[in-house]
Amino acid sequence: MAETKQHSTGHPQSTGHPQPTGHPLDGQEAALILEQSRATVDPELRSAIESLPGSMRRVALYHFGWEHADGTPAAGNAGKAIRPALVLTAAAALGGQRARAAAVRAATAVELVHNFTLLHDDVMDRDTTRRHRATAWTVFGDADAILAGDALQALALRLLAEDPHPASAQAAARLADCVVELCAGQHADTAMERLGPREVTLDEVLVMAEAKTGALLGCACAIGALYAGAVDEDVEALDAFGREAGLAFQLIDDVIGIWGDPRSTGKPAGADLAARKKSLPVVAALASGTPAAVELAELYEMPYEKGDEEGLDRTALAVERAGGRDWAQGQAADRMARAMQELARAVSDPEAAGGLLSLAEFVTRRSS
């Protein structure tokens, strides 16, 4: 494996994943796939957003980084396009380039749903920064951000409803089911925030994380398989692949949320700890039964006082000393191994599976 150095997350140097023939997992292939996917999806995405009424269009264009708050053009960051890349790459893996080309609307629909969740999550979590700029709700207000998110979800379903592809109805039903699961996961997440640090179990947080993150990545892969005309068993295997990779993604995301470099993440250091979020490393640390777990629980029972950087450092150290960071990184590697097993069920040819493997490696080896 060409890239073995540690990122700022402290990810282990190697996950022990076998490399598919001809696909060195050095991040270069994944970067190319993401770049191509962004270029493929953006015209359809912009066309959909331009169809919105002016007030919601302005919020959406700002959220995607294509306009400044005053409506002037911006060359911003619309995100990494991981989910649409999974749709397109899964379609190609099972049906070749023709299937990939046919899945562009579906990939766009998945990206619209993802951004609907981001707009709503930022409001609920009161996050003030995303993609290195102020979140939409801080600029336009809660109501406008929520309504823009609602509109993005409606656009996603309209794209699929108007798509003449024979798989579009199944894709729409699967995406709608996924949105319900996403909402259930977000509900569980917000409910957990009202509980004390000793009242949440690790199993509960894992189920919540699969619903919030794994579900949409699994859905993206499954929709790509549907557009390739795959049999039910392969569709479900790719859904399982995406879910396991999604959990690995969330585990690393939670590590970054505590120890990530703000210059890379675009978010303040320790934001999750300041918000007393029950992230996976934190709950694993709380469940460790160590003296550091007791200290962490005591810290989490006290509200964070703005500007208390020393308190954040103590909290992060307690999570690490209680084994939360090591557990999250080990669990991410385990979930990736499971993801690879599921992928092999549907795509036995390593060459065809290489793109999906590269994307999965990319999201679990990132530092922002």
Tab-separated table of N, CA and C in Angstrom, residues 217-281:
chain	number	residue	atom	x	y	z
A	217	LEU	N	-25.232	5.855	2.752
A	217	LEU	CA	-24.164	5.282	1.935
A	217	LEU	C	-24.589	3.935	1.373
A	218	GLY	N	-25.285	3.131	2.192
A	218	GLY	CA	-25.803	1.867	1.696
A	218	GLY	C	-26.831	2.073	0.600
A	219	CYS	N	-27.712	3.044	0.795
A	219	CYS	CA	-28.728	3.356	-0.193
A	219	CYS	C	-28.089	3.791	-1.510
A	220	ALA	N	-27.050	4.612	-1.438
A	220	ALA	CA	-26.358	5.069	-2.641
A	220	ALA	C	-25.815	3.890	-3.446
A	221	CYS	N	-25.161	2.958	-2.747
A	221	CYS	CA	-24.606	1.781	-3.432
A	221	CYS	C	-25.720	0.912	-4.019
A	222	ALA	N	-26.793	0.730	-3.249
A	222	ALA	CA	-27.899	-0.101	-3.720
A	222	ALA	C	-28.580	0.507	-4.938
A	223	ILE	N	-28.742	1.822	-4.950
A	223	ILE	CA	-29.361	2.478	-6.109
A	223	ILE	C	-28.477	2.330	-7.346
A	224	GLY	N	-27.163	2.439	-7.154
A	224	GLY	CA	-26.267	2.185	-8.284
A	224	GLY	C	-26.439	0.779	-8.831
A	225	ALA	N	-26.587	-0.188	-7.927
A	225	ALA	CA	-26.808	-1.577	-8.357
A	225	ALA	C	-28.139	-1.719	-9.094
A	226	LEU	N	-29.182	-1.058	-8.610
A	226	LEU	CA	-30.487	-1.106	-9.277
A	226	LEU	C	-30.385	-0.580	-10.714
A	227	TYR	N	-29.653	0.509	-10.886
A	227	TYR	CA	-29.520	1.100	-12.223
A	227	TYR	C	-28.641	0.247	-13.142
A	228	ALA	N	-27.904	-0.683	-12.565
A	228	ALA	CA	-27.133	-1.638	-13.368
A	228	ALA	C	-27.943	-2.894	-13.677
A	229	GLY	N	-29.173	-2.963	-13.161
A	229	GLY	CA	-30.002	-4.149	-13.392
A	229	GLY	C	-29.592	-5.347	-12.573
A	230	ALA	N	-28.985	-5.120	-11.427
A	230	ALA	CA	-28.484	-6.216	-10.588
A	230	ALA	C	-29.630	-7.008	-9.963
A	231	VAL	N	-29.339	-8.259	-9.629
A	231	VAL	CA	-30.319	-9.101	-8.951
A	231	VAL	C	-30.440	-8.649	-7.500
A	232	ASP	N	-31.531	-9.058	-6.849
A	232	ASP	CA	-31.809	-8.593	-5.488
A	232	ASP	C	-30.664	-8.875	-4.527
A	233	GLU	N	-30.055	-10.068	-4.641
A	233	GLU	CA	-28.979	-10.429	-3.713
A	233	GLU	C	-27.798	-9.465	-3.830
A	234	ASP	N	-27.482	-9.055	-5.050
A	234	ASP	CA	-26.366	-8.128	-5.239
A	234	ASP	C	-26.715	-6.720	-4.758
A	235	VAL	N	-27.967	-6.323	-4.963
A	235	VAL	CA	-28.408	-5.017	-4.463
A	235	VAL	C	-28.265	-4.968	-2.946
A	236	GLU	N	-28.714	-6.034	-2.273
A	236	GLU	CA	-28.646	-6.048	-0.810
A	236	GLU	C	-27.208	-6.142	-0.314
A	237	ALA	N	-26.358	-6.857	-1.047
A	237	ALA	CA	-24.950	-6.945	-0.649
A	237	ALA	C	-24.277	-5.577	-0.753
A	238	LEU	N	-24.599	-4.835	-1.797
A	238	LEU	CA	-24.013	-3.505	-1.925
A	238	LEU	C	-24.577	-2.543	-0.883
A	239	ASP	N	-25.848	-2.721	-0.523
A	239	ASP	CA	-26.401	-1.924	0.569
A	239	ASP	C	-25.629	-2.198	1.860
A	240	ALA	N	-25.368	-3.476	2.131
A	240	ALA	CA	-24.623	-3.847	3.338
A	240	ALA	C	-23.190	-3.314	3.279
A	241	PHE	N	-22.573	-3.376	2.091
A	241	PHE	CA	-21.228	-2.800	1.922
A	241	PHE	C	-21.224	-1.329	2.306
A	242	GLY	N	-22.191	-0.570	1.768
A	242	GLY	CA	-22.243	0.853	2.055
A	242	GLY	C	-22.513	1.145	3.517
A	243	ARG	N	-23.362	0.331	4.143
A	243	ARG	CA	-23.658	0.544	5.562
A	243	ARG	C	-22.429	0.317	6.431
A	244	GLU	N	-21.697	-0.741	6.152
A	244	GLU	CA	-20.494	-1.011	6.947
A	244	GLU	C	-19.435	0.063	6.705
A	245	ALA	N	-19.265	0.449	5.434
A	245	ALA	CA	-18.320	1.532	5.148
A	245	ALA	C	-18.787	2.831	5.791
A	246	GLY	N	-20.107	3.035	5.827
A	246	GLY	CA	-20.656	4.230	6.458
A	246	GLY	C	-20.384	4.281	7.940
A	247	LEU	N	-20.469	3.130	8.601
A	247	LEU	CA	-20.145	3.100	10.029
A	247	LEU	C	-18.663	3.403	10.250
A	248	ALA	N	-17.812	2.840	9.378
A	248	ALA	CA	-16.388	3.163	9.471
A	248	ALA	C	-16.177	4.662	9.270
A	249	PHE	N	-16.888	5.223	8.298
A	249	PHE	CA	-16.835	6.663	8.040
A	249	PHE	C	-17.213	7.451	9.291
A	250	GLN	N	-18.319	7.054	9.951
A	250	GLN	CA	-18.785	7.787	11.126
A	250	GLN	C	-17.809	7.667	12.291
A	251	LEU	N	-17.228	6.499	12.442
A	251	LEU	CA	-16.248	6.308	13.505
A	251	LEU	C	-15.060	7.261	13.334
A	252	ILE	N	-14.549	7.340	12.107
A	252	ILE	CA	-13.431	8.242	11.849
A	252	ILE	C	-13.879	9.694	11.949
A	253	ASP	N	-15.119	9.984	11.499
A	253	ASP	CA	-15.645	11.337	11.612
A	253	ASP	C	-15.715	11.772	13.075
A	254	ASP	N	-16.115	10.843	13.927
A	254	ASP	CA	-16.190	11.160	15.355
A	254	ASP	C	-14.805	11.377	15.955
A	255	VAL	N	-13.827	10.635	15.478
A	255	VAL	CA	-12.443	10.855	15.925
A	255	VAL	C	-11.987	12.247	15.495
A	256	ILE	N	-12.278	12.594	14.242
A	256	ILE	CA	-11.910	13.913	13.734
A	256	ILE	C	-12.633	15.009	14.514
A	257	GLY	N	-13.880	14.729	14.917
A	257	GLY	CA	-14.658	15.712	15.665
A	257	GLY	C	-14.029	16.067	17.003
A	258	ILE	N	-13.174	15.185	17.508
A	258	ILE	CA	-12.491	15.449	18.783
A	258	ILE	C	-11.057	15.916	18.561
A	259	TRP	N	-10.340	15.225	17.677
A	259	TRP	CA	-8.905	15.485	17.542
A	259	TRP	C	-8.505	16.093	16.199
A	260	GLY	N	-9.466	16.384	15.336
A	260	GLY	CA	-9.132	16.916	14.019
A	260	GLY	C	-8.564	18.326	14.074
A	261	ASP	N	-7.782	18.661	13.064
A	261	ASP	CA	-7.185	19.990	12.945
A	261	ASP	C	-8.212	20.936	12.327
A	262	PRO	N	-8.592	22.014	13.010
A	262	PRO	CA	-9.584	22.942	12.457
A	262	PRO	C	-9.207	23.486	11.089
A	263	ARG	N	-7.915	23.572	10.790
A	263	ARG	CA	-7.487	24.067	9.477
A	263	ARG	C	-7.891	23.103	8.362
A	264	SER	N	-8.050	21.831	8.712
A	264	SER	CA	-8.487	20.833	7.740
A	264	SER	C	-9.991	20.609	7.790
A	265	THR	N	-10.547	20.613	8.997
A	265	THR	CA	-11.958	20.263	9.149
A	265	THR	C	-12.898	21.422	8.872
A	266	GLY	N	-12.424	22.659	9.063
A	266	GLY	CA	-13.303	23.811	8.914
A	266	GLY	C	-14.216	24.021	10.106
A	267	LYS	N	-14.024	23.240	11.179
A	267	LYS	CA	-14.834	23.365	12.387
A	267	LYS	C	-13.921	23.613	13.586
A	268	PRO	N	-14.436	24.245	14.630
A	268	PRO	CA	-13.602	24.485	15.812
A	268	PRO	C	-13.123	23.168	16.434
A	269	ALA	N	-11.927	23.168	16.994
A	269	ALA	CA	-11.402	21.975	17.657
A	269	ALA	C	-12.272	21.626	18.859
A	270	GLY	N	-12.557	20.333	18.990
A	270	GLY	CA	-13.313	19.869	20.139
A	270	GLY	C	-14.769	20.283	20.163
A	271	ALA	N	-15.338	20.617	18.990
A	271	ALA	CA	-16.726	21.085	18.948
A	271	ALA	C	-17.685	20.040	19.493
A	272	ASP	N	-17.439	18.762	19.179
A	272	ASP	CA	-18.325	17.699	19.668
A	272	ASP	C	-18.255	17.572	21.184
A	273	LEU	N	-17.064	17.745	21.733
A	273	LEU	CA	-16.918	17.664	23.192
A	273	LEU	C	-17.585	18.863	23.864
A	274	ALA	N	-17.438	20.022	23.261
A	274	ALA	CA	-18.064	21.220	23.831
A	274	ALA	C	-19.578	21.071	23.860
A	275	ALA	N	-20.126	20.422	22.828
A	275	ALA	CA	-21.576	20.204	22.758
A	275	ALA	C	-22.017	19.004	23.585
A	276	ARG	N	-21.052	18.326	24.207
A	276	ARG	CA	-21.315	17.136	25.017
A	276	ARG	C	-22.015	16.052	24.197
A	277	LYS	N	-21.589	15.922	22.929
A	277	LYS	CA	-22.193	14.914	22.058
A	277	LYS	C	-21.799	13.514	22.503
A	278	LYS	N	-22.743	12.582	22.385
A	278	LYS	CA	-22.483	11.175	22.717
A	278	LYS	C	-21.929	10.477	21.474
A	279	SER	N	-20.773	10.922	21.040
A	279	SER	CA	-20.155	10.319	19.860
A	279	SER	C	-19.618	8.934	20.207
A	280	LEU	N	-19.287	8.172	19.185
A	280	LEU	CA	-18.869	6.785	19.403
A	280	LEU	C	-17.617	6.663	20.277
A	281	PRO	N	-16.548	7.442	20.047
A	281	PRO	CA	-15.385	7.315	20.944
A	281	PRO	C	-15.729	7.677	22.385
